[in-house]
Coordinates of C-alpha atoms in Angstrom, one line a residue:
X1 CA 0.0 0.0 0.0
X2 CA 1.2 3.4 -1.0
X3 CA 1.8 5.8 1.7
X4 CA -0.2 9.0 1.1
X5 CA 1.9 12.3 0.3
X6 CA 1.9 14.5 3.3
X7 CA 1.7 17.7 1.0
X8 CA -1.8 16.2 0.2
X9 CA -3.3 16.0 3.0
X10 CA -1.9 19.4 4.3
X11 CA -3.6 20.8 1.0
X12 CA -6.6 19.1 1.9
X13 CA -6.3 20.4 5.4
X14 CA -5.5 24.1 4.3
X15 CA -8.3 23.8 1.8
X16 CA -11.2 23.3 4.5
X17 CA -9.9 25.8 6.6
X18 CA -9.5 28.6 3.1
X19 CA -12.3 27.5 1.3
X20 CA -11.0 30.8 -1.8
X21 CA -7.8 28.6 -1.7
X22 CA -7.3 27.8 -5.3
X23 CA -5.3 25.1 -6.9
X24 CA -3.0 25.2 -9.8
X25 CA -4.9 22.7 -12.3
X26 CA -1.1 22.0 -13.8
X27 CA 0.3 21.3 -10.4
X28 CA -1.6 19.7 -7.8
X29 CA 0.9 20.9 -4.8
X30 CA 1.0 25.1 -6.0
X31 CA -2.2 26.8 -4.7
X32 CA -3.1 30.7 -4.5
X33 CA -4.9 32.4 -2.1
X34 CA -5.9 36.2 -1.9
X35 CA -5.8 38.2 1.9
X36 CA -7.2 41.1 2.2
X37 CA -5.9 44.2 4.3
X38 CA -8.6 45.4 5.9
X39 CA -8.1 47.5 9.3
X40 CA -9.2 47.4 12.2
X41 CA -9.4 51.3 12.5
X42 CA -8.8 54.1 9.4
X43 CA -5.3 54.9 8.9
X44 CA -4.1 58.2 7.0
X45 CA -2.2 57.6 3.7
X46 CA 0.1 60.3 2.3
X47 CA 1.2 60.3 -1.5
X48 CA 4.1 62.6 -1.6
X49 CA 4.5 64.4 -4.7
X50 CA 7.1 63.2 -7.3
X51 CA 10.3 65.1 -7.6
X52 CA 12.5 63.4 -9.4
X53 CA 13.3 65.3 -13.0
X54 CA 11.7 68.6 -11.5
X55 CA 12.6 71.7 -13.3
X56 CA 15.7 73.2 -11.3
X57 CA 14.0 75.9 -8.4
X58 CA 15.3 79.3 -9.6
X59 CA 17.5 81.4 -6.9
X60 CA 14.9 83.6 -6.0
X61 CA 12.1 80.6 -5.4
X62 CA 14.0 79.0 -2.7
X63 CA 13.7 81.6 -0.4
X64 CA 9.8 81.8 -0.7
X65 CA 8.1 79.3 1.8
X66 CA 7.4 75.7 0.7
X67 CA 4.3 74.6 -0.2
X68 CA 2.8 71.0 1.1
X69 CA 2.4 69.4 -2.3
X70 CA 1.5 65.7 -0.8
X71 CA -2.2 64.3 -0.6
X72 CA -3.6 62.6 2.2
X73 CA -6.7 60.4 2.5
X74 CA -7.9 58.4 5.3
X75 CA -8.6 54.9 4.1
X76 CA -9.7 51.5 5.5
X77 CA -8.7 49.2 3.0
X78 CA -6.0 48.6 1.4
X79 CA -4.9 46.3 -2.3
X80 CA -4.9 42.6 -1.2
X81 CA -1.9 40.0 -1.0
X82 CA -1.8 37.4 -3.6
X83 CA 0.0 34.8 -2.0
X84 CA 1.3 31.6 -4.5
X85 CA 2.1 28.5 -2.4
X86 CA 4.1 25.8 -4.2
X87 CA 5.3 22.4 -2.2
X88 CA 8.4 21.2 -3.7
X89 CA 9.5 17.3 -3.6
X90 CA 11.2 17.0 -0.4
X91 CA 9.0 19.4 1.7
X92 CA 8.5 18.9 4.4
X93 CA 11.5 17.5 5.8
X94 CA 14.0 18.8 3.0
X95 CA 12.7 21.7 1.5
X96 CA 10.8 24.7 2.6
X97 CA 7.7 25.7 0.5
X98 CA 8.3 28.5 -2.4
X99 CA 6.2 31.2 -2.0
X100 CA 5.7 34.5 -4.3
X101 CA 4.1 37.4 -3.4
X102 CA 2.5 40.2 -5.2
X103 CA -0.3 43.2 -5.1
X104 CA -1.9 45.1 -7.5
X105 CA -1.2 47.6 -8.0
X106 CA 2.2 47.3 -6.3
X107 CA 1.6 49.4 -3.0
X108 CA 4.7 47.3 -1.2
X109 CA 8.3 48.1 -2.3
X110 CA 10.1 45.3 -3.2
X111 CA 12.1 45.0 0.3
X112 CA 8.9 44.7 2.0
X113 CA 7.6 41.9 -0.4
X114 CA 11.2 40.1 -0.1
X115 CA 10.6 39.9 4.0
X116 CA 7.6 38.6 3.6
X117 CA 8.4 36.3 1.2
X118 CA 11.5 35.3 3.9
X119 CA 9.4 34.3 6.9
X120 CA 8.2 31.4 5.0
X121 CA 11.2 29.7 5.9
X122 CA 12.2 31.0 8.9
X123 CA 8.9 29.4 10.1
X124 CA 10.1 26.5 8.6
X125 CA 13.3 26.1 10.5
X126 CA 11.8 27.5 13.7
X127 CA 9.0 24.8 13.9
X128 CA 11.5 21.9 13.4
X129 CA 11.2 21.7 9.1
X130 CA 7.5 20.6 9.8
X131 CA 4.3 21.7 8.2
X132 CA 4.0 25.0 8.3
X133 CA 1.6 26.6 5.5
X134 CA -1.4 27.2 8.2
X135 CA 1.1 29.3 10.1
X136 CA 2.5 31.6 7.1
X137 CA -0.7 32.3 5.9
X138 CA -1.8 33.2 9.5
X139 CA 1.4 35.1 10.3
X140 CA 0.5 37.3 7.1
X141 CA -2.7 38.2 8.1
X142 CA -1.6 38.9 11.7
X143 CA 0.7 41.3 10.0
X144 CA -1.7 42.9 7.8
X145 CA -3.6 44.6 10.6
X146 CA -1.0 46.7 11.1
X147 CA 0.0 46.8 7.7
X148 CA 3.1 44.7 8.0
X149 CA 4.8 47.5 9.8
X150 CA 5.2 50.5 7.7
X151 CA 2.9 52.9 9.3
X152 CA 5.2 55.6 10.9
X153 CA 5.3 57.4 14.2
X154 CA 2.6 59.6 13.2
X155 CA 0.1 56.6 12.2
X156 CA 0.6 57.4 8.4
X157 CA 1.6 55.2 5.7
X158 CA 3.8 56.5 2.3
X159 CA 2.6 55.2 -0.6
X160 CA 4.1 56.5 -4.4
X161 CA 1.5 59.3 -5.9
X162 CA 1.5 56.8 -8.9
X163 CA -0.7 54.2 -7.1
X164 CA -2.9 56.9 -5.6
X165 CA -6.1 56.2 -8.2
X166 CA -5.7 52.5 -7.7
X167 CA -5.9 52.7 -4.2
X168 CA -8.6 54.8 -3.4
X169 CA -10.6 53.4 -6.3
X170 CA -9.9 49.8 -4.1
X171 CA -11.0 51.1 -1.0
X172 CA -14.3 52.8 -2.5
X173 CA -15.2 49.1 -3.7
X174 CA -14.3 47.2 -0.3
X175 CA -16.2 49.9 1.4
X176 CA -18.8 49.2 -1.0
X177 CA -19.2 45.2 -0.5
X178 CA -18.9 45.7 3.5
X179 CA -21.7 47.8 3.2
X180 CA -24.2 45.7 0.7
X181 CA -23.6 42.5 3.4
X182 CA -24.7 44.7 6.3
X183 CA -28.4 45.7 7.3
X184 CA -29.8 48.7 7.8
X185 CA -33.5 50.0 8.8
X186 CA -34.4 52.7 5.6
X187 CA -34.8 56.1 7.8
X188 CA -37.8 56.6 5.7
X189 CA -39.9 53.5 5.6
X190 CA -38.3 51.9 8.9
X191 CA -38.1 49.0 6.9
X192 CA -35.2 46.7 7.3
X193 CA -33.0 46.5 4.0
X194 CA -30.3 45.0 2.8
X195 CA -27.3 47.4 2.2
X196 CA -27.1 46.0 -1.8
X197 CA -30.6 48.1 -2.2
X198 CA -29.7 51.3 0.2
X199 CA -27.9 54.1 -0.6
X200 CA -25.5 55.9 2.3
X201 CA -25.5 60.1 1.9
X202 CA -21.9 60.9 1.1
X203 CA -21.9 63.7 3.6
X204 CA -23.6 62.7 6.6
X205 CA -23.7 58.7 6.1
X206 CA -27.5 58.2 7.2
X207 CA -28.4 55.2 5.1
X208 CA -31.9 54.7 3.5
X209 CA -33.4 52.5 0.8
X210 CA -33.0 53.3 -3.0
X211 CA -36.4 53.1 -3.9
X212 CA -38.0 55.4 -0.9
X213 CA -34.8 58.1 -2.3
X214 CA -35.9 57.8 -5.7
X215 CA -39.5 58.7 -5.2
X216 CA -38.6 61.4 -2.7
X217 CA -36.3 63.7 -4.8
X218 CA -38.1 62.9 -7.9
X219 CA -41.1 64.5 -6.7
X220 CA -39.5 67.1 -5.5
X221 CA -37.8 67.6 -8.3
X222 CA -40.2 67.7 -10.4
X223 CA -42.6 70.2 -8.3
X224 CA -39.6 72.9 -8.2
X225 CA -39.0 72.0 -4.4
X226 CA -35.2 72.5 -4.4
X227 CA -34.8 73.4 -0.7
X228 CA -35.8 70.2 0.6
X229 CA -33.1 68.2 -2.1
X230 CA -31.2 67.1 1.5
X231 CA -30.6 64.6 3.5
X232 CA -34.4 63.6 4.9
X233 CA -33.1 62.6 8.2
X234 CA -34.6 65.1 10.4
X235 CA -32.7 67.9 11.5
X236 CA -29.5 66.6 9.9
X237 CA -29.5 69.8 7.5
X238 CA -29.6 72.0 10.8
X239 CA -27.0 70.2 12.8
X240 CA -24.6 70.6 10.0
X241 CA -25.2 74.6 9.9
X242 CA -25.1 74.8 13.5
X243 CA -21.7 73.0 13.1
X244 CA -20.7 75.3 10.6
X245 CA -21.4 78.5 12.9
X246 CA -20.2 77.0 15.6
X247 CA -16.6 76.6 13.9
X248 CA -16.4 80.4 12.9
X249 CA -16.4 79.5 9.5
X250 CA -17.6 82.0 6.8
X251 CA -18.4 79.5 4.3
X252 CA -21.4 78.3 4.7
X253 CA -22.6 74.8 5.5
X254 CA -23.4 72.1 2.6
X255 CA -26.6 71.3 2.6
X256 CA -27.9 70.5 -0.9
X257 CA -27.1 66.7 -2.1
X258 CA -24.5 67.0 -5.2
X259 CA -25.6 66.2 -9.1
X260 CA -23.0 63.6 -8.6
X261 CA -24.8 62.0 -5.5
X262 CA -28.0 62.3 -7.2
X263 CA -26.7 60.0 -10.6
X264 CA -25.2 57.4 -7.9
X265 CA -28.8 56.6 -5.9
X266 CA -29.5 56.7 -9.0
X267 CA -32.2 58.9 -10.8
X268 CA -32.6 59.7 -14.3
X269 CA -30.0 62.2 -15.8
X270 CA -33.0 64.1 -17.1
X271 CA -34.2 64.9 -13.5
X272 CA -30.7 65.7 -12.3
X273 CA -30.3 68.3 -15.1
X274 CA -33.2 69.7 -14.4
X275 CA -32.3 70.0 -10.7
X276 CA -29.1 71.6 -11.5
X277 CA -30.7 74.1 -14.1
X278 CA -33.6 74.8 -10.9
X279 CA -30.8 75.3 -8.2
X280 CA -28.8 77.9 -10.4
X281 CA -32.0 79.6 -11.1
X282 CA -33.3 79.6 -7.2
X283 CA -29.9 81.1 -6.7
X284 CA -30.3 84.0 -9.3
X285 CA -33.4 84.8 -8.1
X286 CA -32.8 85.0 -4.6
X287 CA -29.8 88.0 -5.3
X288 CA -31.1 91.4 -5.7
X289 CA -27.9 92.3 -7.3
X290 CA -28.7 89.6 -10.5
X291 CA -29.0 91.7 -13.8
X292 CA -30.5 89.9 -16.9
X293 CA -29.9 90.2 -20.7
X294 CA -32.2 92.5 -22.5
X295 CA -32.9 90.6 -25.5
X296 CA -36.6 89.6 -25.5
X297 CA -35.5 86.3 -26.7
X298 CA -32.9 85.4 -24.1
X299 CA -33.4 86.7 -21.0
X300 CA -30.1 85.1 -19.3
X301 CA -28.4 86.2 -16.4
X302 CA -25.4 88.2 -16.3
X303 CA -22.1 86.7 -15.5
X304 CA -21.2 86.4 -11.7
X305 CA -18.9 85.4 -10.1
X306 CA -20.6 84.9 -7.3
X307 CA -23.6 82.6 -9.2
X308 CA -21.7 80.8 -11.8
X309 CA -23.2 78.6 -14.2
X310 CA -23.3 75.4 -14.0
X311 CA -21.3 73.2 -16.1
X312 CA -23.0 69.9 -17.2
X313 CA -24.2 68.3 -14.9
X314 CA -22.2 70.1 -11.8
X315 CA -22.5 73.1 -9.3
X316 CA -19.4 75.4 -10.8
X317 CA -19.0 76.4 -6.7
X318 CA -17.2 80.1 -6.7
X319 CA -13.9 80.6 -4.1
X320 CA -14.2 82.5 -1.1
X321 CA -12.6 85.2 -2.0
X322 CA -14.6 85.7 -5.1
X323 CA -18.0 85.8 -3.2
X324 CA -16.5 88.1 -1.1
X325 CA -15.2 90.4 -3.0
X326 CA -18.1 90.7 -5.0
X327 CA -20.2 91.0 -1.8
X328 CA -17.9 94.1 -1.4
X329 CA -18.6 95.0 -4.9
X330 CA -22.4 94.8 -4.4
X331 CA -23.0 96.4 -1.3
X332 CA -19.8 99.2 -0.8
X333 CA -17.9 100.1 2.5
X334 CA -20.6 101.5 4.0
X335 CA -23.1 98.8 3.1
X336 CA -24.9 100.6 0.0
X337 CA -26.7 98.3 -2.5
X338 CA -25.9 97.1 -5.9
X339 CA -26.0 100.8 -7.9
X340 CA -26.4 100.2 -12.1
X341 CA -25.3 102.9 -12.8
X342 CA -21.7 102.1 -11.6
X343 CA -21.6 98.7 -12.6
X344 CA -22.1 99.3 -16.4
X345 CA -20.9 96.4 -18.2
X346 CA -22.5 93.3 -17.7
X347 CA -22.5 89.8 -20.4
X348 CA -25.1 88.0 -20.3
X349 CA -24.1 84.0 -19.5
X350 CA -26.1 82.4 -21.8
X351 CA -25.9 83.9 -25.6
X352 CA -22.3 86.5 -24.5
X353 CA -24.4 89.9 -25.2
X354 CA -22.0 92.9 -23.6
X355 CA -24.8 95.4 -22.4
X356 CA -24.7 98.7 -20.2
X357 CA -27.0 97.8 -17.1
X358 CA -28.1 101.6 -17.3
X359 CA -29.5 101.8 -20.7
X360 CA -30.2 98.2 -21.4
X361 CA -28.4 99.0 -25.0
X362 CA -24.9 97.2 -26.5
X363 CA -21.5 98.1 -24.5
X364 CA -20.6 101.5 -25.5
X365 CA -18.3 102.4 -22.8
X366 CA -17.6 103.6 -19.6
X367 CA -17.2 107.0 -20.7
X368 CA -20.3 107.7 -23.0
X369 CA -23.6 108.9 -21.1
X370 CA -26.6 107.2 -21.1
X371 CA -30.3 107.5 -20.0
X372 CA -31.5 105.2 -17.8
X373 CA -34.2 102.8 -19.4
X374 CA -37.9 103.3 -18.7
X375 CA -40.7 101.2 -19.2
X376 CA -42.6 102.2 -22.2
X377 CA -46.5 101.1 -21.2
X378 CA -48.1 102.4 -18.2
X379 CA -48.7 99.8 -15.6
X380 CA -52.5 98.5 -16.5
X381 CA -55.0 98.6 -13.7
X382 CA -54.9 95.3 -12.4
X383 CA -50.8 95.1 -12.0
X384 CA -51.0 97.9 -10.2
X385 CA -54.2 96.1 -8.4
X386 CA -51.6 93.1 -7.5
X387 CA -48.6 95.6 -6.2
X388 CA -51.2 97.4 -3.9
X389 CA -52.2 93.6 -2.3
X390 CA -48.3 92.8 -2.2
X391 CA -47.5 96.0 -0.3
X392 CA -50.4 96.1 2.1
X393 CA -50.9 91.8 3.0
X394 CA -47.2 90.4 2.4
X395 CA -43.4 91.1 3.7
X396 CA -40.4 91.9 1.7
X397 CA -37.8 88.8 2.5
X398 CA -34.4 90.8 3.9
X399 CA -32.2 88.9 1.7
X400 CA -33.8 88.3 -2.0
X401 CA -36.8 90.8 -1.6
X402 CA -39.2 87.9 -2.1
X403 CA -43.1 88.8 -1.0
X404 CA -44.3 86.6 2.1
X405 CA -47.2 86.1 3.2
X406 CA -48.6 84.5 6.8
X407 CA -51.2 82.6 6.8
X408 CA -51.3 81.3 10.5
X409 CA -48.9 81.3 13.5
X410 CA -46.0 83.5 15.1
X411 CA -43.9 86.2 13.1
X412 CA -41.3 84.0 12.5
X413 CA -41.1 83.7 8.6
X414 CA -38.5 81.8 6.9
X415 CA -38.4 82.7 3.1
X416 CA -39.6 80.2 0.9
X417 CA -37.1 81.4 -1.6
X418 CA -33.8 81.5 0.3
X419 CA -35.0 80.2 3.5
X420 CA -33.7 83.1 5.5
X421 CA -35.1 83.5 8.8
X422 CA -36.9 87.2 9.5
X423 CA -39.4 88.8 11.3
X424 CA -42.8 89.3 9.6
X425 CA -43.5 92.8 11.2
X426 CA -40.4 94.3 10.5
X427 CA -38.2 92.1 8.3
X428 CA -35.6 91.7 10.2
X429 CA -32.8 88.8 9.7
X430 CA -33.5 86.1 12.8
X431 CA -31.1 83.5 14.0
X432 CA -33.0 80.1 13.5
X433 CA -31.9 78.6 17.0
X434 CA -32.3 82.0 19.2
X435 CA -35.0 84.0 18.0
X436 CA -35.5 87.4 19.7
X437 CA -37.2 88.5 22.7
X438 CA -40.1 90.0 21.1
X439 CA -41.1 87.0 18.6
X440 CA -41.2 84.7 21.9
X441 CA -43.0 86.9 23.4
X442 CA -45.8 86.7 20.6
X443 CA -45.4 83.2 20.4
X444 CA -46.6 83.0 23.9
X445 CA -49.4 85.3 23.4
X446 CA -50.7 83.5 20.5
X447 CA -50.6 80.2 22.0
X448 CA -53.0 82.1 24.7
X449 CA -55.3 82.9 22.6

């Protein structure tokens, strides 16, 4: 009777504990397996900036401060080990087992692979030149939780800029396939889903179910409802802009849910074109200081730079230090509004027509005067019929001038427009969380009543 090879029925072992193990169909004693390097806890990976056949730094540049040119991002996983086992004649009690190790794309430097590739034997002597495939394989998965090692004093890994894409595009797709095995109860329907149909917001992470998304921003999409395209957790909008404010921060919260977002839950490009062409409008009309083309058959906006128009299908968002120097612009030194008759030249965004905002005509210069443009028709009876209900049953919103009217409760108005926060009797700007003194105090004479 044949005695059985021992490489055998270690494979055989090895194969019941790594059920992915796969054999080599030309050699029955070389096998593969993949391990993954997934982390316990996020760690921050740097990808310094090549340097290496730079332009030489002229004289004069070295002595300006250096800018940080590396890019950081926080990840949990990391490119897999593909680990080839191969047996040789002789092994166990001659021979060590081959092993060849490689990732793609190749994150580990070739030192680091060469180590690793080392222990195999070092195992191998150390337990006696016995068996030892269970504990290599377990030995590199230890060491992959700390990531074999190369995370420095600071917690942060180096990895070459060239990989960057690969990696985070890796990560994005673990993350992805951790999440569609989980469960998660939709924050809409309450309904427990499986991750695979659910959809996490980007921003905030509050997870609900593709189909309750879909019906939700479609219709409000499609009824013109652009302020409530957020995350429909309650409050989550509102925490995020208290956050904001409490970080002394001028720029102002995000709110809105990307184009971007929108295409990944997904909806139809249609609606998230029209979202992004409703948004930039909402926008226009909630400044005072937007000026429009004068061509009957246009109508467009002038170029801002603080309402820029959107490209495709994404917000074009303007700097900080654009908005606020055309905030400057706009209002002066001493807070004076938008004056057309200093800010002449305006193009219009849509079809490039260079007017004078005074005259409504072509550019002609700053230097030529021009009469202001009047309307040519009287107002008729029943405009002026409208303006005379506007002036006597609505309020003037403090930021885009838009008419509001109350129907019921206190005389705290938020702007259905621009959703600022004012006072209906005499339209002043209210903080959201603190109203003031005198809107409490009606508040609690109402709720008498």
């Amino acid at each position: 009777m044949e005695e059985e090879d021992i490489r055998e029925v270690e494979l055989t072992t090895i194969a019941a504990i790594y059920p992915e193990l796969q054999v080599d169909d030309n050699d029955p004693h070389t096998f593969s397996i993949e391990l993954p390097v997934s982390l316990a806890s996020p760690v921050t990976v740097r990808f310094p900036a090549a340097t290496e056949g730079a332009p030489p730094v002229d004289p004069v540049q070295e002595q300006l401060p250096a800018v940080a040119t590396e890019e950081s991002h926080t990840l949990l996983y990391l490119p897999s080990l593909k680990v080839a086992i191969s047996l040789p004649d002789g092994y166990p009690q001659q021979k060590p087992p081959k092993v060849s190790i490689s990732t793609s794309p190749p994150w580990l430097s070739e030192q680091t692979i060469r180590e690793l590739e080392g222990r195999v034997e070092a195992l191998w002597e150390e337990f006696g030149r016995d068996q030892v495939v269970y504990s290599y394989i377990d030995n590199l998965q230890q060491s992959a939780e700390d990531i074999f090692g190369l995370v420095d004093d600071k917690g942060d890994l180096e990895v070459s800029l060239e990989h960057r894409i690969a990696i985070l595009d890796y990560d994005i797709k673990a993350k992805r396939k951790a999440f569609e095995k989980e469960t998660f109860d939709c924050g809409i329907c309450l309904d427990p889903k499986k991750g695979s149909v659910c959809h996490q917001m980007l921003d905030c992470e509050h997870v609900f179910c593709i189909q309750c998304l879909q019906e939700f921003y479609n219709n409000a999409i499609t009824e013109g409802s652009i302020a409530v395209i957020q995350c429909p957790e309650p409050n989550c909008a509102k925490e995020r802009e208290d956050t904001a404010k409490a970080s002394n921060k001028k720029k102002k919260a995000k709110t809105f849910i990307s184009p971007s977002e929108l295409l990944q839950i997904p909806l139809e490009r249609d609606m998230v074109m029209r979202y992004v062409a409703l948004k930039h409008k909402t926008e226009l009309e909630s400044d005072k200081n937007t000026v429009y083309c004068p061509r009957s058959w246009c109508q467009g906006a002038a170029r801002s730079k603080k309402h820029k128009k959107p490209q495709g299908l994404e917000f074009v968002e303007s700097s900080d230090e654009e908005s606020e120097a055309e905030d400057i612009g706009a209002e002066g030194e001493e807070g004076k509004t938008f004056d057309a008759n200093k800010e002449l030249l305006a193009i219009c965004e849509d079809c490039g027509f260079a007017f004078c905002t005074r005259c409504g005509q072509s550019w002609h210069g700053e230097f030529k005067y021009c009469i202001p443009k009047e309307r040519k028709k009287e107002i008729t009876e029943e405009e002026q019929a409208s303006l005379d209900y506007l002036k006597f049953h609505t309020t003037p919103c403090p930021t885009c001038a838009a008419p509001c009217q109350k129907t019921h409760g206190c005389n705290h108005m938020r702007c259905f427009r621009c959703q600022t926060h004012f006072c209906y009797l005499c339209s002043a700007w209210l903080d959201p969380s603190n109203p003031e003194p005198r809107i409490l105090s009606m508040i609690i004479a109402n709720l008498r009543l």
